[in-house]
Coordinates of C-alpha atoms and ligand atoms in Angstrom, one line a residue:
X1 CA 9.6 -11.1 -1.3
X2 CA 10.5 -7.4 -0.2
X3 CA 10.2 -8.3 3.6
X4 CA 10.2 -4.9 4.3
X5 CA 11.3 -4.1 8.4
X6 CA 9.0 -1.4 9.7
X7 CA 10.7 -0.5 12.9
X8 CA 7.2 -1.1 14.9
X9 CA 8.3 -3.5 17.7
X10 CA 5.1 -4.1 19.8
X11 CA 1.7 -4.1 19.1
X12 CA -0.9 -2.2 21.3
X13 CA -2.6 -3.6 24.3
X14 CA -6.2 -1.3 24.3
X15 CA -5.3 1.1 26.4
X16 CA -4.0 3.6 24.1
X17 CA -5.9 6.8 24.1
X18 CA -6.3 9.9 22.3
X19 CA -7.2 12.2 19.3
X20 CA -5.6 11.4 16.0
X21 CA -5.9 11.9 12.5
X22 CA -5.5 9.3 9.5
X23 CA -5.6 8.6 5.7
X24 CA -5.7 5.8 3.9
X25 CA -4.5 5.7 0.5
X26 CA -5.8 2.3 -1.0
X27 CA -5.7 1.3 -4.7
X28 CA -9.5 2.4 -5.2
X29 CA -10.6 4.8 -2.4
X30 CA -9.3 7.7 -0.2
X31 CA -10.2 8.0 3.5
X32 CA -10.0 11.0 5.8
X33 CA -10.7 10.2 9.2
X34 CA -10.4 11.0 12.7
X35 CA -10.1 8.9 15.7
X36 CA -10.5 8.9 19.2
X37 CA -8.9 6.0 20.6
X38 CA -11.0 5.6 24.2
X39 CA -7.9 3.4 26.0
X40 CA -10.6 0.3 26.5
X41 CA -9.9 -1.0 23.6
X42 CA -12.7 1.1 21.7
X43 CA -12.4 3.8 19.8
X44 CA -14.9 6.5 17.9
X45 CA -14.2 7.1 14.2
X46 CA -15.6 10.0 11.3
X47 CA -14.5 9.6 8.2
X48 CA -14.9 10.4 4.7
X49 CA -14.3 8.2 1.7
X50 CA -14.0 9.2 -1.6
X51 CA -12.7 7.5 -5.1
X52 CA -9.3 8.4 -6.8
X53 CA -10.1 9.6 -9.3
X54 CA -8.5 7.4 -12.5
X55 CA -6.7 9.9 -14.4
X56 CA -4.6 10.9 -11.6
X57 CA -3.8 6.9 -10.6
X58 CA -1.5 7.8 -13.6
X59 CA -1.1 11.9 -13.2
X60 CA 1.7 13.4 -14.9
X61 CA 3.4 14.5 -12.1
X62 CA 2.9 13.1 -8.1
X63 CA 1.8 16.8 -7.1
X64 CA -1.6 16.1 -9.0
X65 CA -2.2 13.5 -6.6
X66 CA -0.7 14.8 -3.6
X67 CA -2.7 18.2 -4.0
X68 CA -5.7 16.0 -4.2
X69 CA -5.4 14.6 -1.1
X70 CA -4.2 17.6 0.7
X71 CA -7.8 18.9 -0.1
X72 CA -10.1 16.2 0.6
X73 CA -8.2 16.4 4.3
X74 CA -9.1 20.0 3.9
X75 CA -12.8 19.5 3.3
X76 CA -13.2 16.8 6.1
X77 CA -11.5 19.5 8.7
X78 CA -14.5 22.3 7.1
X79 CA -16.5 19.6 7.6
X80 CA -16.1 17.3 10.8
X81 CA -14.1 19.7 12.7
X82 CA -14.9 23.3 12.0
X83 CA -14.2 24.8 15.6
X84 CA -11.0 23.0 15.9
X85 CA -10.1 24.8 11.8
X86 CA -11.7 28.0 12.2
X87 CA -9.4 28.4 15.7
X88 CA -6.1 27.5 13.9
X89 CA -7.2 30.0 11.0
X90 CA -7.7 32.7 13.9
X91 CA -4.8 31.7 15.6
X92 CA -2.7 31.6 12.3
X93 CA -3.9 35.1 11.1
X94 CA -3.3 36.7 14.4
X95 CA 0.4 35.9 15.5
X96 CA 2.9 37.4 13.8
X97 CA 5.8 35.2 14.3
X98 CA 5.4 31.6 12.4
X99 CA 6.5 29.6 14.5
X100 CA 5.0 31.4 17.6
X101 CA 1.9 29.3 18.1
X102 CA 2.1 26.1 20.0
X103 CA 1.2 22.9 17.3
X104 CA -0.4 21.4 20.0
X105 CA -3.2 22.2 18.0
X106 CA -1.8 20.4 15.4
X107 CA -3.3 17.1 14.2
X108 CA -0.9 14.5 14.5
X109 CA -1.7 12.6 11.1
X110 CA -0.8 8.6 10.5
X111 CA -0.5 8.2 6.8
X112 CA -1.8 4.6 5.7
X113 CA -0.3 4.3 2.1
X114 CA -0.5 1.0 0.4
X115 CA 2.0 0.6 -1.9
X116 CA 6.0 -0.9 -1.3
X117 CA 7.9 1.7 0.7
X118 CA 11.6 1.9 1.7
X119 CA 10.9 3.3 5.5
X120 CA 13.5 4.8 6.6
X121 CA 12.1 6.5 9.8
X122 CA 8.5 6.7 11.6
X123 CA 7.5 9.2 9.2
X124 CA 9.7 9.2 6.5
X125 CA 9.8 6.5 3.4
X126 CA 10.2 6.0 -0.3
X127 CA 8.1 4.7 -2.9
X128 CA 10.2 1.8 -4.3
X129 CA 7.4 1.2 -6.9
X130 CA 4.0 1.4 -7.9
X131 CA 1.4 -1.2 -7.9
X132 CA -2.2 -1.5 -8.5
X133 CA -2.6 0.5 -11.8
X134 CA -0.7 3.5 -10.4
X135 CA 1.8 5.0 -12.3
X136 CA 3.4 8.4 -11.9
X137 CA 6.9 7.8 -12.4
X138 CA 8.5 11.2 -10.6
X139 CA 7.0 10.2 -7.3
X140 CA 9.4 6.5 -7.0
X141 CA 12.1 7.0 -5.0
X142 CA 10.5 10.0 -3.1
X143 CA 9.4 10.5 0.2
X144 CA 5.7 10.4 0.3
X145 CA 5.2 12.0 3.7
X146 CA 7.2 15.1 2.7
X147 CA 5.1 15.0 -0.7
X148 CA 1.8 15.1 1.4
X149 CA 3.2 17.6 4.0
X150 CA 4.0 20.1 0.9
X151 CA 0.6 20.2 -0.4
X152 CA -1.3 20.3 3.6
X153 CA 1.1 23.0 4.0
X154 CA 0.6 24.8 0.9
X155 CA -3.4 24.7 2.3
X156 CA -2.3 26.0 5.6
X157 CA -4.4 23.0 7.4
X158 CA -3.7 22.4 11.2
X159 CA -1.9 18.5 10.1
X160 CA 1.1 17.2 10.5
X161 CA 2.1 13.8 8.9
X162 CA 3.5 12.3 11.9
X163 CA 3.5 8.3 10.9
X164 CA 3.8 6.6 7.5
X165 CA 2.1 3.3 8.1
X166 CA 1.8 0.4 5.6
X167 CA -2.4 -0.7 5.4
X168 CA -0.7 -4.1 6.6
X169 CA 0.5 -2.8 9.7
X170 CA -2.2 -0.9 10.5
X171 CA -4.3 -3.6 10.2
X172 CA -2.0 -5.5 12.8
X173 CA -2.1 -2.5 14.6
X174 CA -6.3 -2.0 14.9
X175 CA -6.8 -5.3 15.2
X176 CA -4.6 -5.9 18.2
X177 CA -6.0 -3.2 19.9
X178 CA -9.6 -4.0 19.5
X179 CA -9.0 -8.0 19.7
X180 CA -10.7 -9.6 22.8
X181 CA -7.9 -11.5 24.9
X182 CA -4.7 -11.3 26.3
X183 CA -2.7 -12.7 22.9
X184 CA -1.3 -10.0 20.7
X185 CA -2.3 -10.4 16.8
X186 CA 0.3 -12.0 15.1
X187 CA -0.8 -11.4 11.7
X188 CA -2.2 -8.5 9.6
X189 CA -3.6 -9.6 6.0
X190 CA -5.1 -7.2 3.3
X191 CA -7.5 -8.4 0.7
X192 CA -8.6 -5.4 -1.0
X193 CA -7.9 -3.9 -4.7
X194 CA -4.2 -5.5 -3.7
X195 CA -3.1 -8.2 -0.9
X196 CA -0.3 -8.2 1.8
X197 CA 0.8 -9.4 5.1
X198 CA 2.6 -7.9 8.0
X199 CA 3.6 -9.7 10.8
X200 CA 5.4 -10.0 14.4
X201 CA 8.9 -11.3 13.5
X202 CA 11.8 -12.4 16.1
X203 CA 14.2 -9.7 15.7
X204 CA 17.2 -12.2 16.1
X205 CA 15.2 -14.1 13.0
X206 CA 15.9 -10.8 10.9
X207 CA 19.3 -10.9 8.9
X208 CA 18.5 -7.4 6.7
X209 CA 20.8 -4.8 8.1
X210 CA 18.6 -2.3 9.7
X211 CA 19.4 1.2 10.2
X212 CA 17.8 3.7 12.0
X213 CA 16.7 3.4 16.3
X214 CA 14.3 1.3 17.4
X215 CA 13.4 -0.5 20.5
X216 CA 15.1 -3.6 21.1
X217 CA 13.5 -4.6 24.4
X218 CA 10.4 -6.8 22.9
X219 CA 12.5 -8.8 21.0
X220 CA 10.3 -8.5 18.0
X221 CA 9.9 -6.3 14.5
X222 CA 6.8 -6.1 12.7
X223 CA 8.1 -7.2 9.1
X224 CA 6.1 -6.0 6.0
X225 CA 6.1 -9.0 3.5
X226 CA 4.9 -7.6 0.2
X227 CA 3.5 -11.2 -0.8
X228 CA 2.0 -9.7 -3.5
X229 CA 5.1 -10.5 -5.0
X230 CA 5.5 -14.1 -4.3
X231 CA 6.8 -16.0 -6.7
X232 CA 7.3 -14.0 -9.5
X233 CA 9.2 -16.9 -11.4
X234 CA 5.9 -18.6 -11.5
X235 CA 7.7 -21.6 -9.9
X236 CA 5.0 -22.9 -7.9
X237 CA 1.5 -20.3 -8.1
X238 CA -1.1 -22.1 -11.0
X239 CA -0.9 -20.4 -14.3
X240 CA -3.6 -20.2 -16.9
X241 CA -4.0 -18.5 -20.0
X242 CA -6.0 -15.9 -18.4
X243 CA -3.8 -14.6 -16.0
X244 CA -0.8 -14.8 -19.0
X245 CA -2.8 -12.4 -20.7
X246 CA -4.1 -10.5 -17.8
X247 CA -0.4 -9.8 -17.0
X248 CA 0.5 -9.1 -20.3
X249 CA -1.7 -6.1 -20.9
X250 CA -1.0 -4.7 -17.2
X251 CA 1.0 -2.1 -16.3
X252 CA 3.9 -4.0 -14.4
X253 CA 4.3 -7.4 -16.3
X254 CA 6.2 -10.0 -14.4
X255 CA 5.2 -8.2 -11.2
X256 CA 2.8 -9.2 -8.1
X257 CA 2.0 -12.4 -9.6
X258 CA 0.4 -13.8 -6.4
X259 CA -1.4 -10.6 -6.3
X260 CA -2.5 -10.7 -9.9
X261 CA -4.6 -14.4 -8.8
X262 CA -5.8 -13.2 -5.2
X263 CA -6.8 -9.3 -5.3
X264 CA -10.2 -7.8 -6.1
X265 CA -8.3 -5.6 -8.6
X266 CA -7.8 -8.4 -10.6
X267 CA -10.1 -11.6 -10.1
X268 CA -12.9 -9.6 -12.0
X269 CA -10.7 -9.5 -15.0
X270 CA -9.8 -13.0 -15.0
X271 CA -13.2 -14.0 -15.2
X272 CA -13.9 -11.2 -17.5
X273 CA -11.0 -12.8 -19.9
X274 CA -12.8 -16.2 -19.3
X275 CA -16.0 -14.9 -21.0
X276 CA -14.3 -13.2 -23.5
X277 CA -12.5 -16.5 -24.5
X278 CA -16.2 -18.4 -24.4
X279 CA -18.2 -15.8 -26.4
X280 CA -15.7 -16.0 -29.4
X281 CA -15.9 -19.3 -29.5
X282 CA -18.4 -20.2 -31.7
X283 CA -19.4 -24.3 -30.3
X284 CA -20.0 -22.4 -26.7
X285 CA -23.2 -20.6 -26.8
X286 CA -22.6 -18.3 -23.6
X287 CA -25.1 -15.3 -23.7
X288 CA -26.6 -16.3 -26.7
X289 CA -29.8 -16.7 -27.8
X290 CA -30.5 -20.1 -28.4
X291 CA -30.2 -20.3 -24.9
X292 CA -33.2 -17.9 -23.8
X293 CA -35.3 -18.6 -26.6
X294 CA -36.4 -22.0 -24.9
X295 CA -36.4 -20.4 -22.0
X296 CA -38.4 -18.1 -19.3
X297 CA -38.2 -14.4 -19.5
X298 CA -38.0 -12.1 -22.6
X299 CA -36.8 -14.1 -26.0
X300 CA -33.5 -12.3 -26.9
X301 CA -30.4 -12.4 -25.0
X302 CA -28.3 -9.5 -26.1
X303 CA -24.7 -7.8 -25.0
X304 CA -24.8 -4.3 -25.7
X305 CA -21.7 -2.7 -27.0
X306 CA -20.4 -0.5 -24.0
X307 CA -20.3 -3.7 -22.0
X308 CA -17.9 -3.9 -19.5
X309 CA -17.1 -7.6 -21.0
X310 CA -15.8 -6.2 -23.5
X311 CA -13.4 -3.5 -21.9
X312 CA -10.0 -4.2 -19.6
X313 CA -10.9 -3.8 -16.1
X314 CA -14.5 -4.0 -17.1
X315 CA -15.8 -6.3 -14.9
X316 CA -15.5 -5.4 -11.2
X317 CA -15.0 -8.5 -8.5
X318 CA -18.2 -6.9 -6.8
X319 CA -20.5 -8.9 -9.7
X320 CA -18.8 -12.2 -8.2
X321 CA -19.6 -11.4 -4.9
X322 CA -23.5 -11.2 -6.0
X323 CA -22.8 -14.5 -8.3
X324 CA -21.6 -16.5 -5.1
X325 CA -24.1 -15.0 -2.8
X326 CA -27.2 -15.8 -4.8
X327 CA -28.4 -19.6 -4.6
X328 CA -31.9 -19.1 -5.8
X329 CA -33.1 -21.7 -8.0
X330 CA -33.5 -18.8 -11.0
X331 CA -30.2 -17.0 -10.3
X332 CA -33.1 -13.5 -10.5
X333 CA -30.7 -11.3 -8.6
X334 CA -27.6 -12.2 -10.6
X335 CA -29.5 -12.0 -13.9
X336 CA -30.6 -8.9 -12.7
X337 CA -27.0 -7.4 -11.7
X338 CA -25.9 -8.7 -15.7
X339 CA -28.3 -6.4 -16.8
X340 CA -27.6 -3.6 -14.7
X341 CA -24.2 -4.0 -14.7
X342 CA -22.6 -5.5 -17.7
X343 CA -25.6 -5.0 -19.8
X344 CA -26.0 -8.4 -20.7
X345 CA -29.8 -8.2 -21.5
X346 CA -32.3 -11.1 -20.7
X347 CA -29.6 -13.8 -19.8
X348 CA -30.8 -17.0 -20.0
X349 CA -30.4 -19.2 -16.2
X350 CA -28.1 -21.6 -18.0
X351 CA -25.6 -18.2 -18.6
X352 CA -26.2 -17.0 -15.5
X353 CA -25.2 -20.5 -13.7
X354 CA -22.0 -20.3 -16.3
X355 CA -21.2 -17.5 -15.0
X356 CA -21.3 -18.0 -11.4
X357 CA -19.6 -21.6 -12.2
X358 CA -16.3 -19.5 -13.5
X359 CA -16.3 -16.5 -10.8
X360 CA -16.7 -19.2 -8.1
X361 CA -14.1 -21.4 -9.3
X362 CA -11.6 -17.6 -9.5
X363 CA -13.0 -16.8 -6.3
X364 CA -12.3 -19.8 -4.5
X365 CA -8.6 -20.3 -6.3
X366 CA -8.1 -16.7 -4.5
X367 CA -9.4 -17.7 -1.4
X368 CA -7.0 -21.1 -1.2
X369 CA -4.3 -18.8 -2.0
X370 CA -4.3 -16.9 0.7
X371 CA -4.9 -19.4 3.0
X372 CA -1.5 -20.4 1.5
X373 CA 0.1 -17.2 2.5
X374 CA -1.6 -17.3 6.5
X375 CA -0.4 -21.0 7.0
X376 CA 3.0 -19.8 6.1
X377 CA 3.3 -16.8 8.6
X378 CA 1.2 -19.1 11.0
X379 CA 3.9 -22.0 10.6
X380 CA 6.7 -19.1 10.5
X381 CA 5.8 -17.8 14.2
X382 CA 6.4 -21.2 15.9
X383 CA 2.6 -21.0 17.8
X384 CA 1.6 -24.1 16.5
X385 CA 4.4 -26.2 17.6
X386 CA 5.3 -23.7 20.7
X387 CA 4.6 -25.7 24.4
X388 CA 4.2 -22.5 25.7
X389 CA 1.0 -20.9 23.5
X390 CA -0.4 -24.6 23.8
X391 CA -4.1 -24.4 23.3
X392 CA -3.6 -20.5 22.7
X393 CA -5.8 -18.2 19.8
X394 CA -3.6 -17.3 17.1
X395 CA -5.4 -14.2 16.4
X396 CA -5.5 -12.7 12.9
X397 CA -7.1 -9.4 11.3
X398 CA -7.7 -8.8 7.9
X399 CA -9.2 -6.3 6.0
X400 CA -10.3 -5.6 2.5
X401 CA -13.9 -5.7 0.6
X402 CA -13.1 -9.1 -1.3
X403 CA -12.1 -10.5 2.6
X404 CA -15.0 -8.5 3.8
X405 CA -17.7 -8.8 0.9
X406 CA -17.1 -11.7 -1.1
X407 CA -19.4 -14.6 0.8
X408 CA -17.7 -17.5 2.0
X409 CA -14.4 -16.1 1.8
X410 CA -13.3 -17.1 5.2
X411 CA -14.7 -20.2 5.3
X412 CA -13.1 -21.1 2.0
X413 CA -9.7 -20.0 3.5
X414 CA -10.5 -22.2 6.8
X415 CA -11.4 -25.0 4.3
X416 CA -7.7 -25.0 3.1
X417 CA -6.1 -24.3 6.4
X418 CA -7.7 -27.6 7.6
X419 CA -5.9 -29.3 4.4
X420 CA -2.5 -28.4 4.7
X421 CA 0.1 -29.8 6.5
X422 CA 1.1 -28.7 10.0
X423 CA -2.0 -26.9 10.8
X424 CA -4.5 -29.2 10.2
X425 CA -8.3 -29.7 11.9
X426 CA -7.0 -28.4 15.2
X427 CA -4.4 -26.2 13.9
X428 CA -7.2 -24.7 12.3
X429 CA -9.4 -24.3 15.0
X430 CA -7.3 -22.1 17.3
X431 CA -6.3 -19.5 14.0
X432 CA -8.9 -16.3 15.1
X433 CA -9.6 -14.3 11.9
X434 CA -11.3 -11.5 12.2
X435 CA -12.2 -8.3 10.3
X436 CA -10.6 -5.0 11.4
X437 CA -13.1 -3.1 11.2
X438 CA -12.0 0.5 10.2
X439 CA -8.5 -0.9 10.6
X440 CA -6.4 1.5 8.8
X441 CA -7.8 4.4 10.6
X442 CA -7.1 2.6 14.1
X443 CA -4.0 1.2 12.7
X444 CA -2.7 4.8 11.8
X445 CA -3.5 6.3 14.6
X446 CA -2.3 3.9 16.9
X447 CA 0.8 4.4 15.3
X448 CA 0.6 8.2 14.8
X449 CA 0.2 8.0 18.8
X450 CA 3.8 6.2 19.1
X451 CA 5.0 8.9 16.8
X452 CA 3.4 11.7 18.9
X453 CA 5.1 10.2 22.0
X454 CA 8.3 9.8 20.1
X455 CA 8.4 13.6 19.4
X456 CA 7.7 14.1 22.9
X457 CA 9.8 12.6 24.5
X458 CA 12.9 13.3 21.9
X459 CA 15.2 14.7 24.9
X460 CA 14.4 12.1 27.7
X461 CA 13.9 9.3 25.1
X462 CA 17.4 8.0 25.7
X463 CA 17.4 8.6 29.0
X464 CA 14.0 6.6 29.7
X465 CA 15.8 4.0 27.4
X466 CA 18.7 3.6 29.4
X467 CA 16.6 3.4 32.6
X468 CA 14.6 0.9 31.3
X469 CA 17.7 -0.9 30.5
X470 CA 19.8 -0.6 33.9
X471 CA 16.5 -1.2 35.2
X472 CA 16.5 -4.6 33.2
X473 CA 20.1 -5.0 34.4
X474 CA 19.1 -5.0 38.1
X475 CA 16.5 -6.8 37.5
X476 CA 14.6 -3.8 39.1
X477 CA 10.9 -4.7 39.4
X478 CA 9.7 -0.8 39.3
X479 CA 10.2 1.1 35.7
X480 CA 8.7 4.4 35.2
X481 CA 6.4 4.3 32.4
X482 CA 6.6 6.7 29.3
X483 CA 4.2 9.6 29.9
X484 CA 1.0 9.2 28.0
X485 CA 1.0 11.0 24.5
X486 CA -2.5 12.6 23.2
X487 CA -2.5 15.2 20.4
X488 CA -5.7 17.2 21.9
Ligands
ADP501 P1 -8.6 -0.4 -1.1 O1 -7.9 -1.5 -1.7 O2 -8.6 0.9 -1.9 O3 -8.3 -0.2 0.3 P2 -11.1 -2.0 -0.8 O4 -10.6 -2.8 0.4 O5 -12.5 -1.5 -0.7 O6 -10.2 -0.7 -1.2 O7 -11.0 -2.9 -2.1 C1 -11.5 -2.5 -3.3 C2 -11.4 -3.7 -4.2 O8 -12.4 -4.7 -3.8 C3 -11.8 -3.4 -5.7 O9 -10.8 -4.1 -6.5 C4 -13.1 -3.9 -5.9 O10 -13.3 -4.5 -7.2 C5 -13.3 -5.0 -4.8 N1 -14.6 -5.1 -4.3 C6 -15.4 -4.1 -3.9 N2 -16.6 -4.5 -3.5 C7 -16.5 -5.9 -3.5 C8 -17.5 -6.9 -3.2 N3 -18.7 -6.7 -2.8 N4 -17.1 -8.2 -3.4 C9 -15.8 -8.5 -3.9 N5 -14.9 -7.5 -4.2 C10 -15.3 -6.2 -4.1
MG502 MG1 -7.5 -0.8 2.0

């Protein structure tokens, strides 16, 4: 795994405050939002969310996308904060000298972007690859802040990319802000169109050579996993013929195996590839109508031909969330979401309970899965054996619509917690998992806000630093605190 250092080395406490801005690129959507972090652990949020488009997932060149973005930022400011844009416009048009305005006015911007990244500073970080069905080779190996800066500045908008933040560690980030209790969250977990994990590591547990400053007083790094990527040899993750040929027609073979059995992105298509399998095999009659003729509703069970059974990527893991959530006696609602959906006219309920038999047995592989990967990180932060957090919540935030949407999810990951070995029933009972709501907008702003204080505080930031360490020396009980950082 990439275990990717992120040079975050605390997590917030709730009493961060201020006005920031933050994107989120995921693998389906784009977010715009704004945030006003309140400093009591809540926080107000506007956003917009629109989806990326498909054609530029695999654009020519990364400016396609990038100038995409740039203007959905731009339509957010027209829309959600027109005083605030008009005023920079005036303010731009009337001084002559560029650089004569202040950029207080500036939006400081945290960049949530969900895909590996070489970070090399708070704002600054390379795209080591794509995953997720992106592919626009020019943009690996560049630096995606300065590729998003171009375009905002090429619109003139009032924005400045102050904090590249992976969705992971925003997640951390929101969640240990908004998490009732005194124990920091040790574990941000994604399980969206992809799934990842960042979490609070021992810095003298972290071998990588690490360049770059960062703060060495907690004692801890949040460390960027990438599990996505576990066990790309296939040594120990179950392997059917589904998933061989789901990662054989994708566009990174060999790749994000975990990923490729967990993610919403892919546990449609498995169970898409299931049915596939069953409907050309003539003993199985799956959607047939032999099936409805003996039964209720109209006589003829048809698939029409622009079903999305019959199309890669065509089924999307939303369906499964209606197949586990309906436990009516006639399966109406999931018959009715076949039709709707995949076209599948009049299924029969013997289909329909096929059906729901196969995406709940994908669904709940996934969900024992990643309770795989949260035992590990669990067992890897010593809580569970540790005298001293005896007793203590091990919090935990995820986010993600399979994590969010999918019912029984949770529970299903709590099931396996309770099975495996050094967690167990109690163990299981004191790991707190809860959604972060709205995470990656919190999560980037929270981090955009240590970025704004950063920029601050440039000339006295050694200075406080080597206070704060002579103070440590002393064993001086009175430290100045760093001033508080707000963008408005
Ligand atoms: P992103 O990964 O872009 O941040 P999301 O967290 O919303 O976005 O995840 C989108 C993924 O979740 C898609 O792969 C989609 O198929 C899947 N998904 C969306 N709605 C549901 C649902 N109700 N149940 C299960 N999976 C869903
Ligand atoms: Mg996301």
């Amino acid at each position: 795994m990439s275990q990717i250092p992120t040079y975050v080395t605390a997590v917030p406490n709730g009493t961060e405050k201020g006005l920031y801005m933050a994107v989120d690129l995921g693998g389906t959507n784009f977010r715009v939002c704004s945030i006003h972090l309140n400093g009591d652990t809540t926080f107000n949020l506007t956003f917009i969310k629109v989806p990326i488009p498909k054609e530029l997932m695999v654009a020519q060149s990364s400016q396609e996308l990038f100038a995409f973005l740039a203007k959905q930022i731009e339509i957010f400011l027209k829309t959600h904060h027109e005083q605030h844009f008009e005023a920079h416009v005036r303010r731009r048009l009337t001084i002559s000298s560029p650089d004569g305005y202040k950029d207080e006015n500036v939006f400081r911007l945290g960049f949530t972007f969900s895909f590996p990244v070489r970070q090399v500073g708070i704002n600054k970080g390379t795209l080591i690859r794509w995953t997720k069905g992106f592919d626009i080779p020019d943009a690996v190996g560049k630096d995606v802040c300065a590729l998003l800066q171009d375009e905002i500045d090429k619109l003139h908008l009032p924005v400045k990319v102050a904090a590249l933040v992976n969705d992971t560690v925003g997640t951390l980030m929101a969640r240990s802000y908004t998490s009732p209790g005194k124990t920091g969250t040790v574990l941000g977990a994604i399980f969206g169109t992809g799934t990842n994990g960042a979490y609070v590591e021992k810095l003298a547990n972290i071998k990588k050579p690490m360049t770059g400053d960062y703060d060495k007083s907690t004692g801890d790094m949040v460390i960027n996993t990438e599990w996505g990527s576990f066990d790309n040899q296939l040594n120990v993750l179950p392997n059917t013929t589904w998933d061989i040929e789901l990662d054989k027609a994708s566009v990174n073979p060999g790749i994000q195996m975990y990923e490729k059995r967990v993610s919403g992105m892919f546990l449609g298509e498995i169970v898409r590839l299931v049915l596939q399998d069953m409907l050309k095999n003539p003993s199985i009659s799956l959607f047939k109508d032999e099936n409805s003729s003996h039964n209720d509703w109209r006589s003829t069970t048809s698939i029409a031909q622009q079903s999305g059974v019959y199309q890669q990527w065509g089924l999307d893991t939303s369906i499964m969330s209606v197949a586990a959530a309906d436990n009516t006696p006639e399966l109406s609602t999931l018959r009715q979401e076949l039709e709707s959906v995949l076209h599948i006219y009049s299924p029969a309920l013997e289909d329909a309970q096929a059906f729901k038999a196969i995406a709940g047995a994908v669904g709940r592989r996934a969900a024992r899965l990643s309770a795989v990967a949260i035992a590990a990180v669990v067992l890897q932060t010593g809580k569970m054996t540790d005298p001293s957090s005896e007793g203590e919540p091990i919090d935990i935030g995820v986010d993600g619509s399979l994590v969010e949407h999918y019912p029984y999810f949770r529970d299903m990951i709590y099931e396996t917690l309770r099975a495996i070995d050094g967690i167990g029933e109690e163990g299981a009972k004191r790991i707190r998992i809860g959604i972060a709501k709205d995470g990656s907008g919190v999560g980037a702003a929270l981090i955009a806000l240590v970025a704004a204080g950063m920029e601050k505080t440039k000339d006295t930031a050694d200075y406080l630093g080597e206070l704060r360490l002579s103070a440590k020396r002393n064993d001086l009980t009175a430290v100045p605190e760093d001033s508080e950082a707000t963008a408005d």
